[in-house]
PDB file of N, CA and C in Angstrom:
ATOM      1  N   UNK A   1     144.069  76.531 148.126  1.00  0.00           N
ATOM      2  CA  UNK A   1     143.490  75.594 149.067  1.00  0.00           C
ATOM      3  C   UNK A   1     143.025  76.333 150.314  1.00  0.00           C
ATOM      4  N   UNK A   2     142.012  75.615 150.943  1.00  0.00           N
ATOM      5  CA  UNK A   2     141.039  76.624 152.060  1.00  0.00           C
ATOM      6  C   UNK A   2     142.239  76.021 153.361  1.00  0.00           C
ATOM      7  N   UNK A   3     142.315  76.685 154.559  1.00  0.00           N
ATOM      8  CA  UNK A   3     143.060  76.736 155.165  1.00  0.00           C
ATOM      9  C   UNK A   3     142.071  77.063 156.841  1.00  0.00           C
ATOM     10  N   UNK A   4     142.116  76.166 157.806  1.00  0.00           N
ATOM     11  CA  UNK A   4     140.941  76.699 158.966  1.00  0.00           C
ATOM     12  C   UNK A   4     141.427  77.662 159.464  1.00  0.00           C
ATOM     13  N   UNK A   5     140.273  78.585 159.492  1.00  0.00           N
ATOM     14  CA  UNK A   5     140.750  79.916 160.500  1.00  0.00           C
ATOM     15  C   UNK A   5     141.394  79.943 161.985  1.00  0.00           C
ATOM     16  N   UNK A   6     140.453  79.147 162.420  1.00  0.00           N
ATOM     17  CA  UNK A   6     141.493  78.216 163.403  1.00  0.00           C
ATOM     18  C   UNK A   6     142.729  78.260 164.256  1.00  0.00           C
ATOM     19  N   UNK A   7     142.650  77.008 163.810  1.00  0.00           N
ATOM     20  CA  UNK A   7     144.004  76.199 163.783  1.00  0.00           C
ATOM     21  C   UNK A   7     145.322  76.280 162.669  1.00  0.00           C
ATOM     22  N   UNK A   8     144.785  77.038 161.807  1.00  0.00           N
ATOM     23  CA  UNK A   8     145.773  76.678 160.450  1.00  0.00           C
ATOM     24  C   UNK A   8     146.243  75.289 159.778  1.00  0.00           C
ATOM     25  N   UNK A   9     145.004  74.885 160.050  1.00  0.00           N
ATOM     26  CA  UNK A   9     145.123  73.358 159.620  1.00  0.00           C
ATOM     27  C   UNK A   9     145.347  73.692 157.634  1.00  0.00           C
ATOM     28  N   UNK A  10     146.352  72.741 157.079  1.00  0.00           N
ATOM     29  CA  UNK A  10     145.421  72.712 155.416  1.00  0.00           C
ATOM     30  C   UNK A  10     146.242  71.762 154.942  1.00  0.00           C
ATOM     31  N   UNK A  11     146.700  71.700 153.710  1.00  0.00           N
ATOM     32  CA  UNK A  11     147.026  70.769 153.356  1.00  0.00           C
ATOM     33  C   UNK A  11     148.877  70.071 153.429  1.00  0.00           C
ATOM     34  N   UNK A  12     148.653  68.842 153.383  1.00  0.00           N
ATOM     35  CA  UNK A  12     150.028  67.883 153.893  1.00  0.00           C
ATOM     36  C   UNK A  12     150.262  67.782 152.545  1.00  0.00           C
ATOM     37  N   UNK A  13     151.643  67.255 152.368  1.00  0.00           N
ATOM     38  CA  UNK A  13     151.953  66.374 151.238  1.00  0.00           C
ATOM     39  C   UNK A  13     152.951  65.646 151.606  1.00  0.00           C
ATOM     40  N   UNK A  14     153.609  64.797 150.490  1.00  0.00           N
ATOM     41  CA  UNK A  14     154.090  63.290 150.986  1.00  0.00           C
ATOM     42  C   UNK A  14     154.235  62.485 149.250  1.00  0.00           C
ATOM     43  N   UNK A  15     154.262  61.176 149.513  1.00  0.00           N
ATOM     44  CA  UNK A  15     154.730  60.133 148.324  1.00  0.00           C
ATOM     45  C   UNK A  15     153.919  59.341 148.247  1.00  0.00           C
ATOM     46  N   UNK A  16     153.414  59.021 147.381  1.00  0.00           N
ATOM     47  CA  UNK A  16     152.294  57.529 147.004  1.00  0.00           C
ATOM     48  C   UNK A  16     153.719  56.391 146.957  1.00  0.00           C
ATOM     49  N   UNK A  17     154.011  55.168 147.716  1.00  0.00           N
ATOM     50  CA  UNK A  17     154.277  54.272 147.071  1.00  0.00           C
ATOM     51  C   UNK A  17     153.646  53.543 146.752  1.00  0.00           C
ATOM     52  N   UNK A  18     154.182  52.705 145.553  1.00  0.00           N
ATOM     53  CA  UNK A  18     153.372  51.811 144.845  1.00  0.00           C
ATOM     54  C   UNK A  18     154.401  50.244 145.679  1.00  0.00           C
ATOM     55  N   UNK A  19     153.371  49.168 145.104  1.00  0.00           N
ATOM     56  CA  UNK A  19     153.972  48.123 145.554  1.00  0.00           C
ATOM     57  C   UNK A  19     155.655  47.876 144.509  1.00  0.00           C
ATOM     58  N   UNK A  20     155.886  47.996 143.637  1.00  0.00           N
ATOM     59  CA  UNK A  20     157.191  48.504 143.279  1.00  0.00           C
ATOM     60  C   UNK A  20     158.683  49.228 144.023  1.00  0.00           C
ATOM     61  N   UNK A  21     157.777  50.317 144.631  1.00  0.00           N
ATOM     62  CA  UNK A  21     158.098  51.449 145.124  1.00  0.00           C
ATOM     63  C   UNK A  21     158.664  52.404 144.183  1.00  0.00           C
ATOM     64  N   UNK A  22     158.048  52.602 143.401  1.00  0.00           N
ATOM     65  CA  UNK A  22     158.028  53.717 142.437  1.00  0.00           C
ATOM     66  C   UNK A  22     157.031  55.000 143.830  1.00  0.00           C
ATOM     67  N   UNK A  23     157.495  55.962 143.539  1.00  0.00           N
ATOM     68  CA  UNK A  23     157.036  57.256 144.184  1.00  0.00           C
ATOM     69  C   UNK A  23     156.737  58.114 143.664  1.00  0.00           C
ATOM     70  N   UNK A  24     155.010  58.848 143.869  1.00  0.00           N
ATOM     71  CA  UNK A  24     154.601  60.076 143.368  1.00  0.00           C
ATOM     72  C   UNK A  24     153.874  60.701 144.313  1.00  0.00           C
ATOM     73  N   UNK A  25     153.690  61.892 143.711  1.00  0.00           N
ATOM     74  CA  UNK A  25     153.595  62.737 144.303  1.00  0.00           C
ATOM     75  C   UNK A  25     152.105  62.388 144.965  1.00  0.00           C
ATOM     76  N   UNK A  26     151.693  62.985 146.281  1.00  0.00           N
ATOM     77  CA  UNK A  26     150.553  62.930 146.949  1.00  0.00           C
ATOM     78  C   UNK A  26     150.073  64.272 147.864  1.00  0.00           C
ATOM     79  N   UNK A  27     149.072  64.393 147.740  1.00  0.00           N
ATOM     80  CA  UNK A  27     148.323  65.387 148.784  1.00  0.00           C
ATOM     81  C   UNK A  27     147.018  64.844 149.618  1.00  0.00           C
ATOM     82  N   UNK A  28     147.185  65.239 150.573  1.00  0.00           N
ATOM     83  CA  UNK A  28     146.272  64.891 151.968  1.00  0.00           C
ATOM     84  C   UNK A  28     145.540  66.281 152.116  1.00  0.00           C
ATOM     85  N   UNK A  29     144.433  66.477 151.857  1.00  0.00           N
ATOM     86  CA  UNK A  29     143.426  67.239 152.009  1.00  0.00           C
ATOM     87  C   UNK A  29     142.894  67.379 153.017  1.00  0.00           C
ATOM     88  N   UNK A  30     142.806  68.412 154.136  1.00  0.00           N
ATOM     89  CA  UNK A  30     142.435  68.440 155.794  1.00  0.00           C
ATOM     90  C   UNK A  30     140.392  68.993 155.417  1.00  0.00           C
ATOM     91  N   UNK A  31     140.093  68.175 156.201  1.00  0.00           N
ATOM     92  CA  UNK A  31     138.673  68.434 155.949  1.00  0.00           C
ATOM     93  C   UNK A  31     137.972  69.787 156.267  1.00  0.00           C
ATOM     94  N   UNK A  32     138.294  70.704 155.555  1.00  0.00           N
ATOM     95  CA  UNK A  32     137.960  72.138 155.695  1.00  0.00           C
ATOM     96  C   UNK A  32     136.275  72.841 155.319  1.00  0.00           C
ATOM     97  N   UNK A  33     135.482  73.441 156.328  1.00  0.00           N
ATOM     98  CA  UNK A  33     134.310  72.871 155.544  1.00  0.00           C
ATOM     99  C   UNK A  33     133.920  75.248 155.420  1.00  0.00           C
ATOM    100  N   UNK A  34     133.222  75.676 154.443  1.00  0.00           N
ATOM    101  CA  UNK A  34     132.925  77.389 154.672  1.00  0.00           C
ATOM    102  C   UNK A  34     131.718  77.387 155.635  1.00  0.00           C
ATOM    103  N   UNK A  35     131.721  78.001 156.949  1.00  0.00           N
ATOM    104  CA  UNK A  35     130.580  78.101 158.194  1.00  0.00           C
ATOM    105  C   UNK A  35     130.669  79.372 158.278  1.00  0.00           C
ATOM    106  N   UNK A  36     128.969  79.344 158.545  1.00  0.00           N
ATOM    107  CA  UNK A  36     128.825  81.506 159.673  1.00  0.00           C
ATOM    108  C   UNK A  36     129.088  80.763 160.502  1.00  0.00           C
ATOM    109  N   UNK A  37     130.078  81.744 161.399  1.00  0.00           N
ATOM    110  CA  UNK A  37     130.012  80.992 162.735  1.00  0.00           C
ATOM    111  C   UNK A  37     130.189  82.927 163.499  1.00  0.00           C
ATOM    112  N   UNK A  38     129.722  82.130 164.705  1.00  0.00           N
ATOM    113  CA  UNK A  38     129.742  83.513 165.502  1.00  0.00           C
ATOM    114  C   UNK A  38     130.442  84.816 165.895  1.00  0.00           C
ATOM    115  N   UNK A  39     130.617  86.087 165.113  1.00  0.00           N
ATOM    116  CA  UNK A  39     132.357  86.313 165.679  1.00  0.00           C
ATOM    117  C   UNK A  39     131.556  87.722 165.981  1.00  0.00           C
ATOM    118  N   UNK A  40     132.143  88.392 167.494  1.00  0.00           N
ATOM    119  CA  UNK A  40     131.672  89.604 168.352  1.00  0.00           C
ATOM    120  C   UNK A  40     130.218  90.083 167.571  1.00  0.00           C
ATOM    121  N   UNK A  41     129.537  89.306 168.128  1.00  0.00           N
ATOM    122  CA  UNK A  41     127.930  89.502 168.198  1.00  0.00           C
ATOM    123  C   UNK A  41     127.480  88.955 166.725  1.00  0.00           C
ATOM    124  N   UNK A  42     128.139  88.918 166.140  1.00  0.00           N
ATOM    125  CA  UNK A  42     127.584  89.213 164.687  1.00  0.00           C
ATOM    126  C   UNK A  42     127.976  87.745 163.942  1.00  0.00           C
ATOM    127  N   UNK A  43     127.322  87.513 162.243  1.00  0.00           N
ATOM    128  CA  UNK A  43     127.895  86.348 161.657  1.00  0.00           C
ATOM    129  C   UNK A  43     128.889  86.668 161.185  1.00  0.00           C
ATOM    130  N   UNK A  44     129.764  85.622 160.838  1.00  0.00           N
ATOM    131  CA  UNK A  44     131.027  86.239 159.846  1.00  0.00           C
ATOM    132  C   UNK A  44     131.119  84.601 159.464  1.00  0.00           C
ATOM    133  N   UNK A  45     131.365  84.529 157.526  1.00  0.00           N
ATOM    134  CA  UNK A  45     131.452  83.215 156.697  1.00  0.00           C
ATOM    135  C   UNK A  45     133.614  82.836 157.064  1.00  0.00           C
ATOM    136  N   UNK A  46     133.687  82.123 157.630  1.00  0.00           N
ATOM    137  CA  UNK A  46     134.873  81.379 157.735  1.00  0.00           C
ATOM    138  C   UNK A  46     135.122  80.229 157.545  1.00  0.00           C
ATOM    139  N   UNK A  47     136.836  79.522 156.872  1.00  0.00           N
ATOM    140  CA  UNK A  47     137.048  78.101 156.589  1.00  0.00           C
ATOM    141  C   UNK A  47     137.248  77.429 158.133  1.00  0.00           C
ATOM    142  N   UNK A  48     136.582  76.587 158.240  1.00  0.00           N
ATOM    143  CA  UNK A  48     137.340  75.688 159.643  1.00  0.00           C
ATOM    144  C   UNK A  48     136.864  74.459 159.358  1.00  0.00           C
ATOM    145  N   UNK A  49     138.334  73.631 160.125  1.00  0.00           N
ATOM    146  CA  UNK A  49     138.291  72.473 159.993  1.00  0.00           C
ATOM    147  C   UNK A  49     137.236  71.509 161.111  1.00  0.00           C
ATOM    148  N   UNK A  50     136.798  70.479 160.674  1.00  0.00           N
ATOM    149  CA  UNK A  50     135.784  69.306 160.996  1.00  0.00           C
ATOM    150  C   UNK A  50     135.892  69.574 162.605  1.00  0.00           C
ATOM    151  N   UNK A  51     137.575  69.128 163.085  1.00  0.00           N
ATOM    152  CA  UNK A  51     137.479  68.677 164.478  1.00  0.00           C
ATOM    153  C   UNK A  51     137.450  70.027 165.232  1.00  0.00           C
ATOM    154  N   UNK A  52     137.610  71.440 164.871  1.00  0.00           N
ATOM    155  CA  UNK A  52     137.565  72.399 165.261  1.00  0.00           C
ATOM    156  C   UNK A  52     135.972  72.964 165.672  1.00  0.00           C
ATOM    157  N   UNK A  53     135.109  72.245 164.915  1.00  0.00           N
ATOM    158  CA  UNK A  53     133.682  72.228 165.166  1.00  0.00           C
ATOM    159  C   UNK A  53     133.316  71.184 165.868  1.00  0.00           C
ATOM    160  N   UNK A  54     133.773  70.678 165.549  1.00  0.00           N
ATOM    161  CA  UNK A  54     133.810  69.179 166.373  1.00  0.00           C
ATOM    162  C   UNK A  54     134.170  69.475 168.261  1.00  0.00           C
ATOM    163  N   UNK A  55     134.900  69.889 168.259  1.00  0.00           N
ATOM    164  CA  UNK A  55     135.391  70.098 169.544  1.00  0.00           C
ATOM    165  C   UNK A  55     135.265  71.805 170.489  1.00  0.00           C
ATOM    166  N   UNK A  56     134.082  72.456 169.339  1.00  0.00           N
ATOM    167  CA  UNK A  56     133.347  73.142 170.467  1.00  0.00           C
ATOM    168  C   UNK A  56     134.315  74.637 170.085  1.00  0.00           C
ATOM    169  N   UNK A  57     135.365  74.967 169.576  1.00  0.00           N
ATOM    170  CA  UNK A  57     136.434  75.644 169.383  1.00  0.00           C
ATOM    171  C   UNK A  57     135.488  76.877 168.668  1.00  0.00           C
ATOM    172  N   UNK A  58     134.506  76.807 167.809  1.00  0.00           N
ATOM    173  CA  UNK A  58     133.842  78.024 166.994  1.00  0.00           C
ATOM    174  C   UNK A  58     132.150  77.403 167.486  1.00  0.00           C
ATOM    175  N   UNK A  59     131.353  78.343 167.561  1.00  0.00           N
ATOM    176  CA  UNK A  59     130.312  78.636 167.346  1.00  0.00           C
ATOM    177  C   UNK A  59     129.178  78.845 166.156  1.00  0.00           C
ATOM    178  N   UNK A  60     128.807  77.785 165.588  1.00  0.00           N
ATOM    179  CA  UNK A  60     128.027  78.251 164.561  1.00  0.00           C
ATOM    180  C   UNK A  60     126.837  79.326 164.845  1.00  0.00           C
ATOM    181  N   UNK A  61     126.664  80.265 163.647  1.00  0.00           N
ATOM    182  CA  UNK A  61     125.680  81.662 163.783  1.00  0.00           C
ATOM    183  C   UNK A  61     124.334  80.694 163.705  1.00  0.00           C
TER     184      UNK A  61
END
């Protein structure tokens, strides 16, 4: 699983209940997207997450 360069955002896990409450297994997927983004002058391809672009944190090339 891709992981933001970042923040180290990636993935959660946890339990589906059902209306029963029978429990399985679940994963929460952090919205990780592959960007050039700017690194000392040059491009470089990195994972980062949505709000990390979102909030100005990386530079796209």
């Amino acid at each position: 699983m891709a992981k933001c360069a970042v923040c180290d955002k990636s993935v959660h896990f946890g339990n589906n209940v059902s209306h029963s409450h029978r429990r399985s297994n679940k994963m929460w997927r952090s919205n990780v997207k592959s960007v050039k983004v700017k690194v000392n002058g040059g491009a470089k391809k990195m994972y980062v997450c949505t709000s990390c672009l979102k909030s100005g944190k990386v530079e796209r090339a």
